[in-house]
Short mmCIF file of C-alpha atoms and ligand atoms in Angstrom, two decimals:
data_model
loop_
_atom_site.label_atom_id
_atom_site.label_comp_id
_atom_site.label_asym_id
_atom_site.label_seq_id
_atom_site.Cartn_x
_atom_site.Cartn_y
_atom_site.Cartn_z
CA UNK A 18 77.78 100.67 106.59
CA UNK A 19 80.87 99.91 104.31
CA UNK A 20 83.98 98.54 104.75
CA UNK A 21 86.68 99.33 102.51
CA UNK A 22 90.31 97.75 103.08
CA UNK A 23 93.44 99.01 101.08
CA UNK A 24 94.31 96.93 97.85
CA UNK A 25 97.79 97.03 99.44
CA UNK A 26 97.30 95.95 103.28
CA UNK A 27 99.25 93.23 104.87
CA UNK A 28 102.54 91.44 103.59
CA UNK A 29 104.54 93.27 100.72
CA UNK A 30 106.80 90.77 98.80
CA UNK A 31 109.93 90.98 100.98
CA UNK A 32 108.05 89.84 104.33
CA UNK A 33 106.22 87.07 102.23
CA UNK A 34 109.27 85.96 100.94
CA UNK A 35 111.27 85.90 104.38
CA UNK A 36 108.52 84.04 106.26
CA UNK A 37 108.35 81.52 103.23
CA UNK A 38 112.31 81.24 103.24
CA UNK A 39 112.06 81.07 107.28
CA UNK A 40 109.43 78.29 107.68
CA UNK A 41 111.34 76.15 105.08
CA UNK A 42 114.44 76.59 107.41
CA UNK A 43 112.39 75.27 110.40
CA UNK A 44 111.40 72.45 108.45
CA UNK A 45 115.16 71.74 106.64
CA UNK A 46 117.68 73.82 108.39
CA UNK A 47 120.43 71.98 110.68
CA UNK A 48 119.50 71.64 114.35
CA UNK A 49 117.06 74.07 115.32
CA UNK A 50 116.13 77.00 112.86
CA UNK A 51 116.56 80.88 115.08
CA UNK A 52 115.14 83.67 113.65
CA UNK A 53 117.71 86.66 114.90
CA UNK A 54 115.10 89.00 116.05
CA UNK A 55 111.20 88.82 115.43
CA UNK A 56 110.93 87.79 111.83
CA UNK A 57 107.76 90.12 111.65
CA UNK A 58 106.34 92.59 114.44
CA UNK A 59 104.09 90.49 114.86
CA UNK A 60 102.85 88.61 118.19
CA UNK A 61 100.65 86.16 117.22
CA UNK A 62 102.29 85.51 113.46
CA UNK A 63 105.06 84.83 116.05
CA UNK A 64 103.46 82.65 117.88
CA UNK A 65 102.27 80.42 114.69
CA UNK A 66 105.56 80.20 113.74
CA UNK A 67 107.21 78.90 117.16
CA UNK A 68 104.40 76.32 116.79
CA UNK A 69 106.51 75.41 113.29
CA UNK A 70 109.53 74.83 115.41
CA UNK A 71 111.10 77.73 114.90
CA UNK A 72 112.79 80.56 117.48
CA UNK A 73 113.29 83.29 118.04
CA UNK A 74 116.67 85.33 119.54
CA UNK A 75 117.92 88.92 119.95
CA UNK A 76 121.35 88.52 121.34
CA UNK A 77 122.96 86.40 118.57
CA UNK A 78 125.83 85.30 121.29
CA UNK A 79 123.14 83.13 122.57
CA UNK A 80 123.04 81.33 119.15
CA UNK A 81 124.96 77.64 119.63
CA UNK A 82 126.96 75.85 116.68
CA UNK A 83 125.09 73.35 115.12
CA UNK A 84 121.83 75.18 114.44
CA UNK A 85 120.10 77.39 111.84
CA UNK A 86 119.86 81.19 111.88
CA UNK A 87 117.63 82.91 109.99
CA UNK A 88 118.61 86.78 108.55
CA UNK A 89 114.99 88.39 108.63
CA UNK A 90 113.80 90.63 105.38
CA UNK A 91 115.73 93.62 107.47
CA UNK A 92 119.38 92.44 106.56
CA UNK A 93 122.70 92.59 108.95
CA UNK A 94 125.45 94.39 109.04
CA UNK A 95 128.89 92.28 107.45
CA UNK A 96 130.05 92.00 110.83
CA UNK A 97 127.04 90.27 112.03
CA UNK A 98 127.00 88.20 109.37
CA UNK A 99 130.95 86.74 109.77
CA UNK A 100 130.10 86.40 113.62
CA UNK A 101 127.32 83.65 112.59
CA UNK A 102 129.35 82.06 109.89
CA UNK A 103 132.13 81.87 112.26
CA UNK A 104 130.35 80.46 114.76
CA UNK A 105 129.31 77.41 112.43
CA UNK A 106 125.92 78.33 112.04
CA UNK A 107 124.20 77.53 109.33
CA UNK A 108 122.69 80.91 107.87
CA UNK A 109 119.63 81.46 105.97
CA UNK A 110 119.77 85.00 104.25
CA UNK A 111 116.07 85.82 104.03
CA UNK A 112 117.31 89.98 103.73
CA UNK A 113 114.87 91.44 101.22
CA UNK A 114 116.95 92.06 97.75
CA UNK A 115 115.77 95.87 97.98
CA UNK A 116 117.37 96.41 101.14
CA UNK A 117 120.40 94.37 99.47
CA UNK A 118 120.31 96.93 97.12
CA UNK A 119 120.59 99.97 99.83
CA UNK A 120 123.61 97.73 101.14
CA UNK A 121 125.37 98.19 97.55
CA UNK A 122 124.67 101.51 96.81
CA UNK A 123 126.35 102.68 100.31
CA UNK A 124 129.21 100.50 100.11
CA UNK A 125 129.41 101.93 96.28
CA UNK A 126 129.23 105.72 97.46
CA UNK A 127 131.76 104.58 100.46
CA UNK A 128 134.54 103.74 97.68
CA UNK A 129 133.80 106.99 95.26
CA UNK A 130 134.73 109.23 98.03
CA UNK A 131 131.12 110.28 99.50
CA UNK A 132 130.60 110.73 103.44
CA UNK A 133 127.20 108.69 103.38
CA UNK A 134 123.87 109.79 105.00
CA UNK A 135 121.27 107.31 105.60
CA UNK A 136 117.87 109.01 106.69
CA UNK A 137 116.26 107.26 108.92
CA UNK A 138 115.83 105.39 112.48
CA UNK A 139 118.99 104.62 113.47
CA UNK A 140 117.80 102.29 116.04
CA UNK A 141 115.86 100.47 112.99
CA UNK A 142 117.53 97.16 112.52
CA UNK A 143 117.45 97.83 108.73
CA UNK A 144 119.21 101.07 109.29
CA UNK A 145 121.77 99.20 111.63
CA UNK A 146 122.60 96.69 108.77
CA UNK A 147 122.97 99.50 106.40
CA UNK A 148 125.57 101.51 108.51
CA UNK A 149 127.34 98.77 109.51
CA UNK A 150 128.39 98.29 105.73
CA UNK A 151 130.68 101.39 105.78
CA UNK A 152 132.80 103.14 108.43
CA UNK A 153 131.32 106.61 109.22
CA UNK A 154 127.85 106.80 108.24
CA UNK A 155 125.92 110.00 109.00
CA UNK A 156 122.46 108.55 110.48
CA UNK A 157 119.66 111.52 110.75
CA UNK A 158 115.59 111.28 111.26
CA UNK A 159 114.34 114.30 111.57
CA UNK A 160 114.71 118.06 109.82
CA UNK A 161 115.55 119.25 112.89
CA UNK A 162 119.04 117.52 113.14
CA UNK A 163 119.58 118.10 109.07
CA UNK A 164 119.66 121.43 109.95
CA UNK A 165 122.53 120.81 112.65
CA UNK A 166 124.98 119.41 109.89
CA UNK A 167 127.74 120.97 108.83
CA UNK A 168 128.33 122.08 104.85
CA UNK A 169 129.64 119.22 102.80
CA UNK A 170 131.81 119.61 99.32
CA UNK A 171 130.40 116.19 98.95
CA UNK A 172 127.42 113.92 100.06
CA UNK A 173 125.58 110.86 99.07
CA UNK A 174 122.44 110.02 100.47
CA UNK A 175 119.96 106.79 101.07
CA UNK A 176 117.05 106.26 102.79
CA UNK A 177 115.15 103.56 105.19
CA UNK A 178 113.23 101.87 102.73
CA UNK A 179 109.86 102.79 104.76
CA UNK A 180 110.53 106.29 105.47
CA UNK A 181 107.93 108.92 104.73
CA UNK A 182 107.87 110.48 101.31
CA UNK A 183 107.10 113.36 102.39
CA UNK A 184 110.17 113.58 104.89
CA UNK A 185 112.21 112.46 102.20
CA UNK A 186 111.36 115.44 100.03
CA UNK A 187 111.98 117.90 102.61
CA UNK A 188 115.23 116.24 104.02
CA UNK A 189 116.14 116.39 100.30
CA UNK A 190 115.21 119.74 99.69
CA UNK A 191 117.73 121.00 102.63
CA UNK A 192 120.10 118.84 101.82
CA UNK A 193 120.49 120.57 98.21
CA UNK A 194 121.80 123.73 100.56
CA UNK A 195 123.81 121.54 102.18
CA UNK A 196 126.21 120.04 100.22
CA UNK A 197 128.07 121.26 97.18
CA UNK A 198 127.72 118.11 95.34
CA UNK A 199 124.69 116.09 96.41
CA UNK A 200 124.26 112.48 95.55
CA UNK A 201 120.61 110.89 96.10
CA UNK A 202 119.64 107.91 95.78
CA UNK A 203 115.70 107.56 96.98
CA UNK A 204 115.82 103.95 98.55
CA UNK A 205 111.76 104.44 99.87
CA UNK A 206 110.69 100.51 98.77
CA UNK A 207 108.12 100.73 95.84
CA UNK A 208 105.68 99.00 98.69
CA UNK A 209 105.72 101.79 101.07
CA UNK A 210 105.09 104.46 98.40
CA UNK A 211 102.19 102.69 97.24
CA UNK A 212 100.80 101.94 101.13
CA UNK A 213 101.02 105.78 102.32
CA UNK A 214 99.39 106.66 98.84
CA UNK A 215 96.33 104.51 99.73
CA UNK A 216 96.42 104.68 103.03
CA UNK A 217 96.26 109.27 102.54
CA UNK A 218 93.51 108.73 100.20
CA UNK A 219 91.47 106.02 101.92
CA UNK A 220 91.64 107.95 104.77
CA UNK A 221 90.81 110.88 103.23
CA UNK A 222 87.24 109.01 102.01
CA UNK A 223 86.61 107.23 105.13
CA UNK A 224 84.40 107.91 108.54
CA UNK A 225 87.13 105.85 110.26
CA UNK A 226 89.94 104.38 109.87
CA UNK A 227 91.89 101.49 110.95
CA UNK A 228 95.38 100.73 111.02
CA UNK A 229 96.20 97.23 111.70
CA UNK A 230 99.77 96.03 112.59
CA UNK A 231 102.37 95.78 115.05
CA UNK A 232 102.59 98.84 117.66
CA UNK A 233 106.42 98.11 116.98
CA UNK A 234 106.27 98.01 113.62
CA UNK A 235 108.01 101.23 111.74
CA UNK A 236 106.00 100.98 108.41
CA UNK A 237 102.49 100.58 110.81
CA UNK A 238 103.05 103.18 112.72
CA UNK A 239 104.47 105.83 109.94
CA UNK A 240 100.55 104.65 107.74
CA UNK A 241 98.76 105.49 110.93
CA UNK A 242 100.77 108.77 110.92
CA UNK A 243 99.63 109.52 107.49
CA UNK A 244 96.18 108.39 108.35
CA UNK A 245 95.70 110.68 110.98
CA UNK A 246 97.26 113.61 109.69
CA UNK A 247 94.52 113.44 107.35
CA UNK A 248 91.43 111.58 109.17
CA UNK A 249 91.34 112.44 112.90
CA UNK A 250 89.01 109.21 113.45
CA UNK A 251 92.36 107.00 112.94
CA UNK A 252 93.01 104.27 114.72
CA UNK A 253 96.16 102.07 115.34
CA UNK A 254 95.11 98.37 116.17
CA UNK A 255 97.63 94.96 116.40
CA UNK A 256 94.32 93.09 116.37
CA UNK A 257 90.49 93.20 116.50
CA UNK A 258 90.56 92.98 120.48
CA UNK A 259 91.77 96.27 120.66
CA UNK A 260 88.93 98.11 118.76
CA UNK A 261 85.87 99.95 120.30
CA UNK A 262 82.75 99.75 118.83
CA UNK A 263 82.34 103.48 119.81
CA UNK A 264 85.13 104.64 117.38
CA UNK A 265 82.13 104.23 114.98
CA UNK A 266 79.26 106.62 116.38
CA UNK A 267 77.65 107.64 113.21
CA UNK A 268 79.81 106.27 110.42
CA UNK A 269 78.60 105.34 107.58
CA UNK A 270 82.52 104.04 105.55
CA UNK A 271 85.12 102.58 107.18
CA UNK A 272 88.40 102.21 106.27
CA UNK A 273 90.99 99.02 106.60
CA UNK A 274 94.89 99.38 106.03
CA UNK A 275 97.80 97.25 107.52
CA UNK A 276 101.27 97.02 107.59
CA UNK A 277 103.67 95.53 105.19
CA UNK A 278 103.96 92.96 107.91
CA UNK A 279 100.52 91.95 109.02
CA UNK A 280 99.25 88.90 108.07
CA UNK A 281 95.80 88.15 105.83
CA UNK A 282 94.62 86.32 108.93
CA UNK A 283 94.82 89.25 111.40
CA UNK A 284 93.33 91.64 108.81
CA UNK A 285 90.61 88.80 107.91
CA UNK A 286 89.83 88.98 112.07
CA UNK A 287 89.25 92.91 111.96
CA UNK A 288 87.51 92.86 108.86
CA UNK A 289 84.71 89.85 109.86
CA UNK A 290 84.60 91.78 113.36
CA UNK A 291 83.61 94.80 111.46
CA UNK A 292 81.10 93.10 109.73
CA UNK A 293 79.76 91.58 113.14
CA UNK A 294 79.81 94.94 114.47
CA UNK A 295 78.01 96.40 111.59
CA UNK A 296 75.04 93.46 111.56
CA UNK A 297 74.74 93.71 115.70
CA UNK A 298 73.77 97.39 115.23
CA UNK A 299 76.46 98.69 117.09
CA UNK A 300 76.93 101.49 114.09
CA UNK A 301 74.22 103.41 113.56
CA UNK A 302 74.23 102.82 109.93
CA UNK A 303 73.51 99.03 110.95
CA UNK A 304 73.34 96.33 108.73
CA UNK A 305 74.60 97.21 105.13
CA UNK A 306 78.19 96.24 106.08
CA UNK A 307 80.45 94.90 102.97
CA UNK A 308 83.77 94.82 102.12
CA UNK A 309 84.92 96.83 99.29
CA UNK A 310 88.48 97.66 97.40
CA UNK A 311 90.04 94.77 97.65
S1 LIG B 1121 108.90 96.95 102.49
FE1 LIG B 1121 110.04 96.73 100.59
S2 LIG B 1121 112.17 96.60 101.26
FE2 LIG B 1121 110.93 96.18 103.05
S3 LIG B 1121 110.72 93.95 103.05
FE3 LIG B 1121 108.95 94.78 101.97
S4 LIG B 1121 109.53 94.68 99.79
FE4 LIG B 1121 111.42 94.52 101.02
#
């Protein structure tokens, strides 16, 4: 039995450098560092990092002068962001510099004249900070309502940076019949192109697979969507509690992804479970279990 896990599971370089930036802030920040919403979708990561001293709040009125607030990798909308300073909070801006980017590139399209579309979740907190850096964005996540709007002379697009390329291309695609002059920029982070390409072809390879990461967690959920659209034996775990040794009835490769926020440790866990699993002779294939890909 073989293990293979994703070159590209766990943390891309945004998360990694918000939880760095965060846990500094619990250790330097004035008062007591607050994370405004979970820095990660992550329970236990959560859980580490309250034992570093640091909280963790969604309603940002609860926030008292005095103390630290962290901006997760997700960003805030302007208004959000002159509520804290107001306030006298210190604030930590630990928003990701692609999502940045997405802020400047609506605010850009905003002042040339475009009504803006941003594809996506619009109850996402990235896609919240987005459209609450221009007045009347157009928020859509799914063909279905695309094909609602109305004609446009002119339109400029963006994207959450996790969405699925392949939604992207269609919603693109209609779009083009949409709007006289089309505008496009494809915002899909250069992390979550490369996790859905390894998750489809791991997947594709693989007995089973395993998705490991938050059941809350967009980019988690939309790799276990690929996943299973191409392996029914796919699996969407937040840790190696969850998983049933008969998922495995006659596998012989197994496949490991995670989210872009899922720590090593957690996919470590699943990973040395698997193994256990493997030399226990709970798989049929038992013993040959080894970790490969990575
Ligand atoms: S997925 Fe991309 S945009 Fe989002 S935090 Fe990671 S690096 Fe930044």
């Amino acid at each position: 039995m073989k293990i293979r896990v994703a070159k590209s599971a766990g943390f891309c370089w945004g998360v990694k450098r918000a939880v760095n930036i965060a846990v500094e802030a619990a250790k330097k920040g004035k008062g007591k560092a607050y994370c405004l919403g979970e820095l990660i979708h992550n329970k236990r990561e959560i859980e580490r990092l309250k034992a570093l001293g640091m909280d963790f709040v969604e309603d940002m009125e609860a926030l008292e002068t005095g103390n630290t607030v962290i901006i997760r990798s997700h960003g805030v909308a302007p208004q959000v962001f002159n509520y804290l300073k107001e306030k006298g909070l210190e604030i930590v801006d630990a928003t990701c510099p692609f999502v940045k980017e997405i802020h400047d590139k609506v605010t850009k399209l905003e002042k040339e004249g475009y009504p803006v579309l941003i594809l996506g979740n619009p109850k996402h907190p990235e896609v919240r900070g987005i459209a609450g850096h221009i007045k009347d964005p157009i928020i859509v996540n799914s063909l279905e309502e695309l094909e609602e709007l109305p004609q446009f002379s002119k339109l400029g697009v963006v994207c959450q940076t996790t969405l699925n390329m392949d939604f992207f291309r269609k919603a693109v695609s209609l779009l083009a019949l949409k709007a006289k002059e089309l505008k496009v920029y494809n915002t899909i982070c250069k992390a979550t192109t490369v996790r859905q390409k390894e998750t489809r072809e791991l997947a594709s390879q693989v007995d089973v697979m395993l998705i490991v990461g938050g059941k809350n967690s967009s980019n988690t959920t939309k790799l276990y969507q690929i996943s299973k659209s191409v392996n029914e034996r796919s699996y969407h775990i937040e840790s190696k509690e969850e998983i049933d040794p008969s998922w495995f009835e006659g596998a012989e490769v197994v496949g490991v992804t995670a989210g872009a926020s899922t720590p090593q440790w957690v996919i470590d866990e699943v990973v040395d479970y698997l193994r256990l699993l493997g030399e226990g002779g709970n798989w049929s294939g038992r013993g040959v279990c080894q970790a490969a890909g990575r």
